[in-house]
Amino acid sequence: MAWDFETEPDFQEKLDWIRSFVETEVEPLDLAFAGEHCLYDKTHPVHDAALRPLQEKVKAQDLWACHLGEDLGGKGYGQVKLALMNEILGRSAWAPSAFGCQAPDSGNAEILAHYGTDAQKERYLEPLLEGRISSCYSMTEPQGGADPRVFTCRATRDGDAWVIEGEKWFSSNLRFASFAIVMAVTNPDVPIYQGASMFLVPTDTPGIEILRHTGIGWEAPGDGGHPHVRYAGVRVPAENLLGGEGQAFVIAQTRLGGGRLHHAMRTVGAVRRCLDMMCERAVSRTTATGPLSKLQGVQEAIADTWVQLLQFRLQVLHASWTVDKVGGHAARAEIAGVKVATPRVYQDAVLRTMHLHGALGVSNELPLPGMLLAAVVMGIADGPTEVHKSTIARQVMKGVEPAEGLWPSEHLPERTAAARERFAHLLDHEVGNS
Ligand SMILES: Cc1cc2nc3c(=O)[nH]c(=O)nc-3n(C[C@H](O)[C@H](O)[C@H](O)COP(=O)(O)OP(=O)(O)OC[C@H]3O[C@@H](n4cnc5c(N)ncnc54)[C@H](O)[C@@H]3O)c2cc1C
């Protein structure tokens, strides 16, 4: 009997250590440096003074960069253990950096480990894994992100170099990154899925022009972390091609599948945080008739959140287990499933938590407004929900045959007639007795 919802005692000890470490050592960084860019800016003094010592403690526990398999220089824990870890890290913006699994660096490290040459790994992957530099993934364009067929950023071969020309948008973290992985069309005569390639572009290369420091809601105008950038004749040596020519989408899938799942894992932690806040509020706040916890509407909100959290957590763990068993490509329906569930579960939990906290809930004295926007972001970043629903539907309908005749195979008159014919002798007998 293989169904098992228990965690091995050894790993549970690690999880207990992670929980207490994140709460006591890492979360204070979230509070002290909220709203500053120093999370991504590795030159900021907080990295050497405060983050580096935490990273050393994580390494001493053998918990560094656990998202990578052993063959790629990680710990090879697999996705299920990672899910259990990430739901704790999901409580803190700084925790992934403390554990060496910060997006977009984690996904970029993954594709460098898979597709990089030895020289590329030495120059880009090693310092990235060490947490000494940060990186950017530059794919979305201002005219469209969900459908790559509208991409126009081009790279053309010129002698022993590639020259990149075009614009990108929401290239998160570009301003502090040492290099960007840029997707560009290299062969416009074939569908983009075969005609685009990935390039490693050091950010000090001439021709990279940040047009606007776009940010999300809580970032100050003109000072955001998701810029609109122009690559104006950016010239990189031929050896900066990552993987083969035309392989951009094969590479992108390696990266995005894991990233989507990791966001969902961390969202489990964020939803748990909402539930904890709701429960505390319900037993703390009183009306004339007693604590909020005695009110049926409040109980319903807490119960609904608990049920959704449990369902979502099991879904994420199941998707993680499936990836461990069959790999990310074969588990694409499961990954798309958690990607679709993530924003809905997160948003429902945040809205209920806000509501239960009254004015305080929507104020700038609780983390909830930021969490609400983060929930909406989950439905857009790494592809909008609708696109992932299409992926699920295609997978679910794979191999399904049309009904043979006019009626669906569940049509009751035909099924009942067949069943009655099968049991005619008993039916006749019953009729005979009556
Ligand atoms: C916080 C954040 C960080 C990001 N970081 C990065 C990054 O580091 N690098 C990067 O390259 N990109 C990044 N992105 C961009 C992200 O991948 C895109 O926003 C996403 O792919 C959607 O593209 P779009 O914004 O152009 O929306 P559009 O493509 O314009 O889509 C807008 C809406 O149209 C509808 N729609 C579009 N296509 C379909 C369809 N096929 N079926 C049904 N409905 C559809 C959906 O409702 C969708 O939400 C980030 C985005 C956010 C919000």
Tab-separated table of C-alpha atoms and ligand atoms in Angstrom:
chain	number	residue	atom	x	y	z
A	1	MET	CA	0.000	0.000	0.000
A	2	ALA	CA	1.888	3.053	-1.222
A	3	TRP	CA	-0.393	6.012	-0.444
A	4	ASP	CA	1.324	7.843	2.370
A	5	PHE	CA	0.897	11.350	3.758
A	6	GLU	CA	3.743	11.183	6.265
A	7	THR	CA	7.088	12.981	6.208
A	8	GLU	CA	10.243	11.001	7.019
A	9	PRO	CA	11.408	11.886	10.552
A	10	ASP	CA	14.886	12.971	9.314
A	11	PHE	CA	13.399	15.359	6.797
A	12	GLN	CA	10.809	16.584	9.277
A	13	GLU	CA	13.732	17.647	11.499
A	14	LYS	CA	15.092	19.679	8.596
A	15	LEU	CA	11.676	21.235	8.003
A	16	ASP	CA	11.436	22.146	11.689
A	17	TRP	CA	14.863	23.786	11.465
A	18	ILE	CA	13.815	25.696	8.302
A	19	ARG	CA	10.609	26.909	9.942
A	20	SER	CA	12.293	28.301	13.005
A	21	PHE	CA	15.235	29.711	10.989
A	22	VAL	CA	12.929	31.533	8.548
A	23	GLU	CA	10.795	32.947	11.329
A	24	THR	CA	13.574	34.156	13.580
A	25	GLU	CA	16.466	34.906	11.190
A	26	VAL	CA	15.033	35.627	7.741
A	27	GLU	CA	11.662	37.320	8.206
A	28	PRO	CA	13.265	40.302	9.997
A	29	LEU	CA	14.981	41.105	6.660
A	30	ASP	CA	11.535	41.371	5.030
A	31	LEU	CA	10.507	43.885	7.649
A	32	ALA	CA	13.718	45.898	7.849
A	33	PHE	CA	14.200	46.238	4.087
A	34	ALA	CA	10.600	46.321	2.825
A	35	GLY	CA	10.192	48.423	-0.302
A	36	GLU	CA	13.937	48.663	-0.977
A	37	HIS	CA	15.655	47.053	-3.952
A	38	CYS	CA	18.381	45.420	-1.937
A	39	LEU	CA	16.871	41.923	-2.209
A	40	TYR	CA	18.097	41.763	-5.823
A	41	ASP	CA	21.012	44.205	-5.620
A	42	LYS	CA	23.887	41.930	-4.627
A	43	THR	CA	26.182	44.943	-4.155
A	44	HIS	CA	24.001	46.337	-1.386
A	45	PRO	CA	25.794	46.057	1.974
A	46	VAL	CA	22.916	44.055	3.472
A	47	HIS	CA	23.992	41.062	1.367
A	48	ASP	CA	27.462	40.789	2.854
A	49	ALA	CA	26.485	41.898	6.323
A	50	ALA	CA	23.163	40.153	6.893
A	51	LEU	CA	22.284	37.685	4.137
A	52	ARG	CA	25.636	35.980	3.543
A	53	PRO	CA	25.893	34.660	7.159
A	54	LEU	CA	22.374	33.225	6.816
A	55	GLN	CA	23.306	31.552	3.527
A	56	GLU	CA	26.318	29.952	5.235
A	57	LYS	CA	24.030	28.492	7.901
A	58	VAL	CA	21.751	27.098	5.189
A	59	LYS	CA	24.750	25.546	3.411
A	60	ALA	CA	25.925	24.006	6.687
A	61	GLN	CA	22.497	22.326	6.921
A	62	ASP	CA	22.897	21.006	3.356
A	63	LEU	CA	19.809	22.906	2.263
A	64	TRP	CA	21.340	25.202	-0.361
A	65	ALA	CA	19.964	25.305	-3.954
A	66	CYS	CA	17.757	22.263	-3.356
A	67	HIS	CA	15.802	22.873	-6.559
A	68	LEU	CA	18.630	21.376	-8.626
A	69	GLY	CA	19.167	17.656	-9.060
A	70	GLU	CA	22.447	16.078	-7.941
A	71	ASP	CA	23.610	15.793	-11.545
A	72	LEU	CA	23.216	19.569	-11.841
A	73	GLY	CA	25.077	20.430	-8.649
A	74	GLY	CA	22.093	20.491	-6.281
A	75	LYS	CA	20.925	18.155	-3.548
A	76	GLY	CA	18.607	15.982	-5.628
A	77	TYR	CA	15.804	16.130	-3.098
A	78	GLY	CA	13.131	16.053	-5.786
A	79	GLN	CA	9.979	18.133	-6.008
A	80	VAL	CA	8.024	16.660	-3.089
A	81	LYS	CA	10.677	17.591	-0.529
A	82	LEU	CA	11.087	20.908	-2.277
A	83	ALA	CA	7.338	21.489	-1.966
A	84	LEU	CA	7.491	20.907	1.782
A	85	MET	CA	10.436	23.286	2.042
A	86	ASN	CA	8.980	25.938	-0.230
A	87	GLU	CA	5.713	26.156	1.657
A	88	ILE	CA	7.775	27.417	4.586
A	89	LEU	CA	9.927	29.726	2.439
A	90	GLY	CA	6.713	31.154	0.945
A	91	ARG	CA	6.185	33.186	4.099
A	92	SER	CA	9.161	35.434	3.382
A	93	ALA	CA	10.383	37.391	0.329
A	94	TRP	CA	14.019	36.972	1.457
A	95	ALA	CA	13.845	33.264	2.314
A	96	PRO	CA	14.413	31.975	-1.262
A	97	SER	CA	17.584	34.111	-1.438
A	98	ALA	CA	18.753	32.711	1.895
A	99	PHE	CA	18.237	29.189	0.516
A	100	GLY	CA	19.697	29.790	-2.976
A	101	CYS	CA	16.428	29.246	-4.860
A	102	GLN	CA	15.377	32.804	-5.713
A	103	ALA	CA	13.455	33.407	-8.974
A	104	PRO	CA	14.442	34.256	-11.654
A	105	ASP	CA	17.928	32.991	-10.684
A	106	SER	CA	16.680	29.500	-9.795
A	107	GLY	CA	15.108	28.922	-13.229
A	108	ASN	CA	18.061	30.507	-15.005
A	109	ALA	CA	20.444	28.257	-13.067
A	110	GLU	CA	18.349	25.276	-14.078
A	111	ILE	CA	18.590	25.990	-17.810
A	112	LEU	CA	22.291	26.869	-17.579
A	113	ALA	CA	22.892	23.573	-15.809
A	114	HIS	CA	20.918	21.712	-18.503
A	115	TYR	CA	22.059	23.505	-21.644
A	116	GLY	CA	25.188	25.510	-20.783
A	117	THR	CA	28.635	24.657	-22.130
A	118	ASP	CA	31.422	24.144	-19.585
A	119	ALA	CA	32.649	27.689	-20.249
A	120	GLN	CA	29.135	29.146	-19.819
A	121	LYS	CA	28.657	27.231	-16.577
A	122	GLU	CA	31.940	28.489	-15.220
A	123	ARG	CA	31.242	32.108	-16.106
A	124	TYR	CA	27.508	32.343	-15.308
A	125	LEU	CA	26.240	29.321	-13.398
A	126	GLU	CA	28.860	29.031	-10.692
A	127	PRO	CA	28.641	32.616	-9.385
A	128	LEU	CA	24.844	32.432	-9.715
A	129	LEU	CA	24.671	29.273	-7.612
A	130	GLU	CA	27.023	30.853	-5.102
A	131	GLY	CA	24.588	33.766	-4.789
A	132	ARG	CA	27.331	36.229	-5.803
A	133	ILE	CA	25.485	37.584	-8.855
A	134	SER	CA	21.875	37.801	-9.976
A	135	SER	CA	20.307	37.336	-13.386
A	136	CYS	CA	17.354	38.209	-15.589
A	137	TYR	CA	15.113	36.286	-17.963
A	138	SER	CA	14.104	38.489	-20.884
A	139	MET	CA	11.365	36.942	-23.014
A	140	THR	CA	8.097	38.944	-22.886
A	141	GLU	CA	7.746	41.829	-25.352
A	142	PRO	CA	5.670	44.994	-24.948
A	143	GLN	CA	3.220	43.977	-27.693
A	144	GLY	CA	2.481	40.593	-26.126
A	145	GLY	CA	3.621	37.925	-23.711
A	146	ALA	CA	1.027	35.159	-23.662
A	147	ASP	CA	1.412	34.450	-27.374
A	148	PRO	CA	5.075	34.315	-28.446
A	149	ARG	CA	4.059	34.351	-32.121
A	150	VAL	CA	3.894	38.142	-31.837
A	151	PHE	CA	7.546	38.430	-30.733
A	152	THR	CA	9.750	40.504	-33.007
A	153	CYS	CA	13.076	40.848	-31.143
A	154	ARG	CA	15.656	39.538	-33.653
A	155	ALA	CA	19.188	38.190	-33.417
A	156	THR	CA	21.199	38.077	-36.604
A	157	ARG	CA	24.530	36.388	-37.161
A	158	ASP	CA	27.394	38.735	-38.000
A	159	GLY	CA	30.714	36.916	-38.345
A	160	ASP	CA	31.577	35.348	-35.009
A	161	ALA	CA	28.903	37.331	-33.164
A	162	TRP	CA	25.134	37.634	-32.822
A	163	VAL	CA	23.517	41.073	-32.912
A	164	ILE	CA	20.278	41.484	-30.955
A	165	GLU	CA	17.758	44.124	-31.949
A	166	GLY	CA	14.363	44.624	-30.318
A	167	GLU	CA	12.431	45.401	-27.171
A	168	LYS	CA	11.487	43.394	-24.127
A	169	TRP	CA	9.171	44.153	-21.245
A	170	PHE	CA	8.865	43.004	-17.646
A	171	SER	CA	12.453	41.759	-17.738
A	172	SER	CA	12.419	41.361	-13.963
A	173	ASN	CA	15.554	42.271	-12.094
A	174	LEU	CA	17.485	43.426	-15.192
A	175	ARG	CA	18.761	46.493	-13.449
A	176	PHE	CA	20.699	44.482	-10.852
A	177	ALA	CA	21.496	41.459	-12.973
A	178	SER	CA	24.987	40.586	-14.183
A	179	PHE	CA	23.542	38.874	-17.224
A	180	ALA	CA	20.226	38.351	-18.975
A	181	ILE	CA	19.002	35.315	-20.850
A	182	VAL	CA	17.363	36.903	-23.885
A	183	MET	CA	15.019	35.128	-26.269
A	184	ALA	CA	15.248	36.345	-29.871
A	185	VAL	CA	14.052	35.215	-33.281
A	186	THR	CA	16.976	33.795	-35.259
A	187	ASN	CA	15.009	32.326	-38.150
A	188	PRO	CA	11.875	34.297	-39.107
A	189	ASP	CA	11.050	31.856	-41.932
A	190	VAL	CA	9.863	29.063	-39.643
A	191	PRO	CA	7.308	29.125	-36.793
A	192	ILE	CA	8.792	30.889	-33.781
A	193	TYR	CA	8.685	27.657	-31.771
A	194	GLN	CA	11.498	26.402	-34.037
A	195	GLY	CA	12.956	29.775	-35.006
A	196	ALA	CA	13.891	31.418	-31.700
A	197	SER	CA	17.090	31.062	-29.694
A	198	MET	CA	18.392	32.017	-26.262
A	199	PHE	CA	21.410	34.245	-25.659
A	200	LEU	CA	23.510	34.960	-22.614
A	201	VAL	CA	23.909	38.721	-22.550
A	202	PRO	CA	26.171	40.338	-19.933
A	203	THR	CA	24.371	43.461	-18.760
A	204	ASP	CA	27.417	45.678	-19.300
A	205	THR	CA	27.243	44.976	-23.048
A	206	PRO	CA	26.807	48.237	-25.017
A	207	GLY	CA	23.332	48.808	-26.501
A	208	ILE	CA	21.177	47.749	-23.540
A	209	GLU	CA	18.880	50.705	-22.942
A	210	ILE	CA	16.368	50.677	-20.128
A	211	LEU	CA	13.463	52.752	-21.440
A	212	ARG	CA	11.423	52.722	-18.242
A	213	HIS	CA	11.715	51.159	-14.809
A	214	THR	CA	8.169	49.756	-14.859
A	215	GLY	CA	7.044	48.304	-11.561
A	216	ILE	CA	4.089	46.517	-10.053
A	217	GLY	CA	1.459	48.325	-7.975
A	218	TRP	CA	3.412	48.822	-4.770
A	219	GLU	CA	6.600	50.050	-6.479
A	220	ALA	CA	7.213	53.765	-6.825
A	221	PRO	CA	6.571	55.084	-10.378
A	222	GLY	CA	9.766	55.059	-12.417
A	223	ASP	CA	11.578	52.921	-9.852
A	224	GLY	CA	10.167	49.445	-10.452
A	225	GLY	CA	11.972	46.158	-10.969
A	226	HIS	CA	10.372	45.003	-14.258
A	227	PRO	CA	11.776	47.265	-16.946
A	228	HIS	CA	10.919	47.960	-20.534
A	229	VAL	CA	14.247	47.500	-22.283
A	230	ARG	CA	15.596	48.032	-25.775
A	231	TYR	CA	18.389	45.835	-27.121
A	232	ALA	CA	19.821	48.242	-29.670
A	233	GLY	CA	22.368	46.343	-31.738
A	234	VAL	CA	23.580	44.367	-28.711
A	235	ARG	CA	26.526	42.294	-29.880
A	236	VAL	CA	27.440	39.062	-28.151
A	237	PRO	CA	30.029	36.472	-29.207
A	238	ALA	CA	28.690	33.366	-30.989
A	239	GLU	CA	29.568	31.235	-27.965
A	240	ASN	CA	26.904	33.129	-25.968
A	241	LEU	CA	24.176	31.150	-27.705
A	242	LEU	CA	22.590	28.983	-24.997
A	243	GLY	CA	21.720	25.495	-26.237
A	244	GLY	CA	21.268	25.087	-29.972
A	245	GLU	CA	19.976	27.544	-32.548
A	246	GLY	CA	16.150	27.366	-32.618
A	247	GLN	CA	15.979	25.714	-29.186
A	248	ALA	CA	14.559	28.647	-27.226
A	249	PHE	CA	11.184	27.054	-26.502
A	250	VAL	CA	12.591	23.683	-25.491
A	251	ILE	CA	14.782	25.597	-23.042
A	252	ALA	CA	11.942	27.857	-21.881
A	253	GLN	CA	9.770	24.874	-21.009
A	254	THR	CA	12.521	23.393	-18.834
A	255	ARG	CA	12.563	26.656	-16.947
A	256	LEU	CA	8.934	27.622	-16.727
A	257	GLY	CA	7.517	24.256	-15.604
A	258	GLY	CA	9.630	24.187	-12.457
A	259	GLY	CA	9.106	27.895	-11.804
A	260	ARG	CA	5.314	27.570	-11.949
A	261	LEU	CA	5.353	24.686	-9.528
A	262	HIS	CA	7.710	26.502	-7.142
A	263	HIS	CA	5.443	29.580	-7.088
A	264	ALA	CA	2.536	27.290	-6.191
A	265	MET	CA	4.550	25.648	-3.403
A	266	ARG	CA	5.351	29.029	-1.895
A	267	THR	CA	1.714	30.091	-2.287
A	268	VAL	CA	0.720	27.204	-0.013
A	269	GLY	CA	2.781	28.991	2.665
A	270	ALA	CA	1.176	32.344	1.909
A	271	VAL	CA	-2.343	30.862	2.146
A	272	ARG	CA	-1.416	29.166	5.423
A	273	ARG	CA	-0.284	32.572	6.663
A	274	CYS	CA	-3.724	33.990	5.769
A	275	LEU	CA	-5.459	31.178	7.645
A	276	ASP	CA	-3.266	31.776	10.709
A	277	MET	CA	-4.101	35.485	10.576
A	278	MET	CA	-7.818	34.759	10.258
A	279	CYS	CA	-7.842	32.357	13.199
A	280	GLU	CA	-5.899	34.742	15.428
A	281	ARG	CA	-8.172	37.615	14.516
A	282	ALA	CA	-11.305	35.542	15.089
A	283	VAL	CA	-10.325	34.653	18.644
A	284	SER	CA	-8.892	38.107	19.443
A	285	ARG	CA	-11.530	40.547	18.251
A	286	THR	CA	-14.830	40.780	20.110
A	287	THR	CA	-18.232	42.273	19.421
A	288	ALA	CA	-20.822	42.948	22.143
A	289	THR	CA	-21.927	39.308	21.898
A	290	GLY	CA	-18.486	37.719	22.121
A	291	PRO	CA	-15.478	36.875	19.945
A	292	LEU	CA	-15.734	36.888	16.148
A	293	SER	CA	-14.914	33.169	16.257
A	294	LYS	CA	-18.432	32.447	17.550
A	295	LEU	CA	-20.099	34.011	14.517
A	296	GLN	CA	-21.265	31.566	11.884
A	297	GLY	CA	-20.198	33.721	8.938
A	298	VAL	CA	-16.679	33.959	10.345
A	299	GLN	CA	-16.574	30.212	10.945
A	300	GLU	CA	-17.649	29.665	7.348
A	301	ALA	CA	-14.846	31.901	6.041
A	302	ILE	CA	-12.284	30.025	8.128
A	303	ALA	CA	-13.641	26.613	7.133
A	304	ASP	CA	-13.701	27.539	3.421
A	305	THR	CA	-10.097	28.727	3.619
A	306	TRP	CA	-9.002	25.569	5.436
A	307	VAL	CA	-10.721	23.329	2.876
A	308	GLN	CA	-9.227	25.219	-0.082
A	309	LEU	CA	-5.784	25.158	1.521
A	310	LEU	CA	-5.951	21.427	2.116
A	311	GLN	CA	-7.125	20.736	-1.437
A	312	PHE	CA	-4.511	23.045	-2.932
A	313	ARG	CA	-1.678	21.669	-0.805
A	314	LEU	CA	-2.521	18.106	-1.802
A	315	GLN	CA	-2.756	19.170	-5.449
A	316	VAL	CA	0.679	20.806	-5.276
A	317	LEU	CA	2.202	17.786	-3.534
A	318	HIS	CA	0.602	15.453	-6.064
A	319	ALA	CA	1.917	17.524	-9.001
A	320	SER	CA	5.366	17.528	-7.362
A	321	TRP	CA	5.221	13.755	-6.878
A	322	THR	CA	4.157	13.325	-10.522
A	323	VAL	CA	7.103	15.416	-11.720
A	324	ASP	CA	9.425	13.260	-9.597
A	325	LYS	CA	7.921	10.112	-11.127
A	326	VAL	CA	7.561	11.004	-14.809
A	327	GLY	CA	9.346	14.349	-15.339
A	328	GLY	CA	8.057	17.841	-16.002
A	329	HIS	CA	7.045	17.313	-19.633
A	330	ALA	CA	4.823	14.309	-18.932
A	331	ALA	CA	3.400	16.158	-15.907
A	332	ARG	CA	2.428	19.269	-17.852
A	333	ALA	CA	-1.297	18.910	-17.099
A	334	GLU	CA	-0.556	18.610	-13.382
A	335	ILE	CA	1.751	21.658	-13.489
A	336	ALA	CA	-0.808	23.659	-15.461
A	337	GLY	CA	-3.423	22.533	-12.921
A	338	VAL	CA	-1.556	24.062	-9.983
A	339	LYS	CA	-0.783	27.167	-12.065
A	340	VAL	CA	-4.539	27.642	-12.608
A	341	ALA	CA	-5.420	26.937	-8.965
A	342	THR	CA	-2.720	29.182	-7.457
A	343	PRO	CA	-4.165	32.683	-8.086
A	344	ARG	CA	-7.728	31.621	-7.225
A	345	VAL	CA	-6.876	29.978	-3.895
A	346	TYR	CA	-4.463	32.760	-2.940
A	347	GLN	CA	-6.887	35.545	-3.875
A	348	ASP	CA	-9.820	33.920	-2.042
A	349	ALA	CA	-7.720	33.515	1.109
A	350	VAL	CA	-6.401	37.090	1.037
A	351	LEU	CA	-9.831	38.607	0.418
A	352	ARG	CA	-11.354	36.696	3.343
A	353	THR	CA	-8.444	37.659	5.582
A	354	MET	CA	-8.748	41.312	4.609
A	355	HIS	CA	-12.491	41.255	5.217
A	356	LEU	CA	-12.132	39.677	8.638
A	357	HIS	CA	-9.635	42.376	9.665
A	358	GLY	CA	-11.981	45.191	8.682
A	359	ALA	CA	-10.293	48.529	7.968
A	360	LEU	CA	-7.007	47.189	9.302
A	361	GLY	CA	-7.140	44.495	6.619
A	362	VAL	CA	-7.018	46.990	3.761
A	363	SER	CA	-4.624	49.335	5.536
A	364	ASN	CA	-0.896	49.668	5.004
A	365	GLU	CA	-0.300	48.197	8.455
A	366	LEU	CA	-0.819	44.593	7.386
A	367	PRO	CA	0.853	42.754	4.474
A	368	LEU	CA	-2.493	41.927	2.853
A	369	PRO	CA	-2.747	44.544	0.055
A	370	GLY	CA	0.641	43.413	-1.267
A	371	MET	CA	-0.451	39.787	-0.998
A	372	LEU	CA	-3.624	40.536	-2.970
A	373	LEU	CA	-1.613	41.978	-5.825
A	374	ALA	CA	0.784	39.027	-5.590
A	375	ALA	CA	-2.226	36.712	-5.995
A	376	VAL	CA	-3.281	38.540	-9.168
A	377	VAL	CA	0.309	38.385	-10.455
A	378	MET	CA	0.188	34.578	-10.046
A	379	GLY	CA	-2.534	34.468	-12.699
A	380	ILE	CA	-0.449	36.448	-15.211
A	381	ALA	CA	3.296	35.863	-14.731
A	382	ASP	CA	4.580	32.692	-16.445
A	383	GLY	CA	1.516	32.803	-18.684
A	384	PRO	CA	-2.119	33.755	-18.020
A	385	THR	CA	-4.593	31.316	-16.509
A	386	GLU	CA	-6.565	30.896	-19.738
A	387	VAL	CA	-3.530	29.553	-21.584
A	388	HIS	CA	-2.896	26.987	-18.850
A	389	LYS	CA	-6.544	25.959	-18.879
A	390	SER	CA	-6.177	25.251	-22.603
A	391	THR	CA	-3.129	23.084	-21.841
A	392	ILE	CA	-5.121	21.132	-19.275
A	393	ALA	CA	-8.104	20.714	-21.567
A	394	ARG	CA	-5.904	19.472	-24.429
A	395	GLN	CA	-4.245	16.924	-22.160
A	396	VAL	CA	-7.509	15.791	-20.602
A	397	MET	CA	-9.152	15.324	-24.020
A	398	LYS	CA	-6.163	13.465	-25.468
A	399	GLY	CA	-7.270	10.118	-26.890
A	400	VAL	CA	-10.959	10.748	-26.207
A	401	GLU	CA	-13.042	9.289	-29.065
A	402	PRO	CA	-16.251	10.892	-30.415
A	403	ALA	CA	-19.500	9.184	-29.421
A	404	GLU	CA	-20.418	6.469	-31.894
A	405	GLY	CA	-23.921	7.547	-32.795
A	406	LEU	CA	-26.174	10.535	-32.321
A	407	TRP	CA	-26.377	10.168	-28.561
A	408	PRO	CA	-23.618	10.474	-25.937
A	409	SER	CA	-22.414	7.173	-24.472
A	410	GLU	CA	-24.039	8.149	-21.155
A	411	HIS	CA	-27.475	8.508	-22.819
A	412	LEU	CA	-29.844	6.792	-20.373
A	413	PRO	CA	-32.493	5.362	-22.740
A	414	GLU	CA	-29.910	3.302	-24.665
A	415	ARG	CA	-27.971	2.249	-21.568
A	416	THR	CA	-31.135	1.325	-19.694
A	417	ALA	CA	-32.462	-0.690	-22.645
A	418	ALA	CA	-29.174	-2.624	-22.808
A	419	ALA	CA	-29.186	-3.234	-19.058
A	420	ARG	CA	-32.828	-4.366	-19.081
A	421	GLU	CA	-32.093	-6.743	-21.923
A	422	ARG	CA	-29.200	-8.226	-19.929
A	423	PHE	CA	-31.397	-8.803	-16.903
A	424	ALA	CA	-34.565	-9.646	-18.859
A	425	HIS	CA	-34.927	-13.067	-17.190
A	426	LEU	CA	-34.956	-11.462	-13.721
A	427	LEU	CA	-37.201	-8.625	-14.752
A	428	ASP	CA	-39.698	-11.099	-16.297
A	429	HIS	CA	-39.545	-13.150	-13.082
A	430	GLU	CA	-40.269	-10.095	-10.949
A	431	VAL	CA	-43.146	-9.103	-13.200
A	432	GLY	CA	-44.451	-12.668	-13.032
A	433	ASN	CA	-44.499	-12.588	-9.226
A	434	SER	CA	-46.318	-9.343	-8.944
B	1	LIG	C1	5.437	40.306	-11.674
B	1	LIG	C2	5.730	39.826	-13.066
B	1	LIG	C3	7.006	39.411	-13.369
B	1	LIG	C4	7.320	39.011	-14.670
B	1	LIG	N1	8.609	38.648	-14.940
B	1	LIG	C5	8.949	38.344	-16.213
B	1	LIG	C6	10.318	38.065	-16.527
B	1	LIG	O1	11.193	38.062	-15.651
B	1	LIG	N2	10.641	37.832	-17.823
B	1	LIG	C7	9.696	37.824	-18.809
B	1	LIG	O2	10.063	37.580	-19.951
B	1	LIG	N3	8.402	38.091	-18.540
B	1	LIG	C8	8.004	38.367	-17.274
B	1	LIG	N4	6.690	38.661	-16.986
B	1	LIG	C9	5.736	38.765	-18.066
B	1	LIG	C10	4.708	37.643	-18.105
B	1	LIG	O3	5.280	36.432	-18.487
B	1	LIG	C11	3.597	38.111	-19.039
B	1	LIG	O4	2.945	39.191	-18.404
B	1	LIG	C12	2.607	37.025	-19.395
B	1	LIG	O5	3.175	36.063	-20.236
B	1	LIG	C13	1.374	37.625	-20.090
B	1	LIG	O6	1.755	38.428	-21.147
B	1	LIG	P1	1.155	39.931	-21.288
B	1	LIG	O7	1.348	40.619	-20.009
B	1	LIG	O8	1.717	40.540	-22.504
B	1	LIG	O9	-0.374	39.696	-21.461
B	1	LIG	P2	-1.144	39.444	-22.821
B	1	LIG	O10	-0.428	38.450	-23.641
B	1	LIG	O11	-1.483	40.751	-23.447
B	1	LIG	O12	-2.463	38.792	-22.263
B	1	LIG	C14	-3.381	39.618	-21.542
B	1	LIG	C15	-4.623	38.811	-21.226
B	1	LIG	O13	-5.261	38.389	-22.433
B	1	LIG	C16	-5.862	37.116	-22.261
B	1	LIG	N5	-5.206	36.149	-23.145
B	1	LIG	C17	-4.018	36.242	-23.757
B	1	LIG	N6	-3.755	35.141	-24.463
B	1	LIG	C18	-4.807	34.315	-24.320
B	1	LIG	C19	-5.155	33.021	-24.802
B	1	LIG	N7	-4.351	32.332	-25.606
B	1	LIG	N8	-6.322	32.470	-24.403
B	1	LIG	C20	-7.168	33.153	-23.611
B	1	LIG	N9	-6.909	34.388	-23.131
B	1	LIG	C21	-5.742	34.957	-23.458
B	1	LIG	C22	-5.613	36.732	-20.799
B	1	LIG	O14	-6.693	37.167	-20.020
B	1	LIG	C23	-4.360	37.534	-20.452
B	1	LIG	O15	-4.189	37.732	-19.070
B	1	LIG	C24	6.331	39.019	-15.687
B	1	LIG	C25	5.031	39.431	-15.360
B	1	LIG	C26	4.728	39.833	-14.087
B	1	LIG	C27	3.333	40.302	-13.781
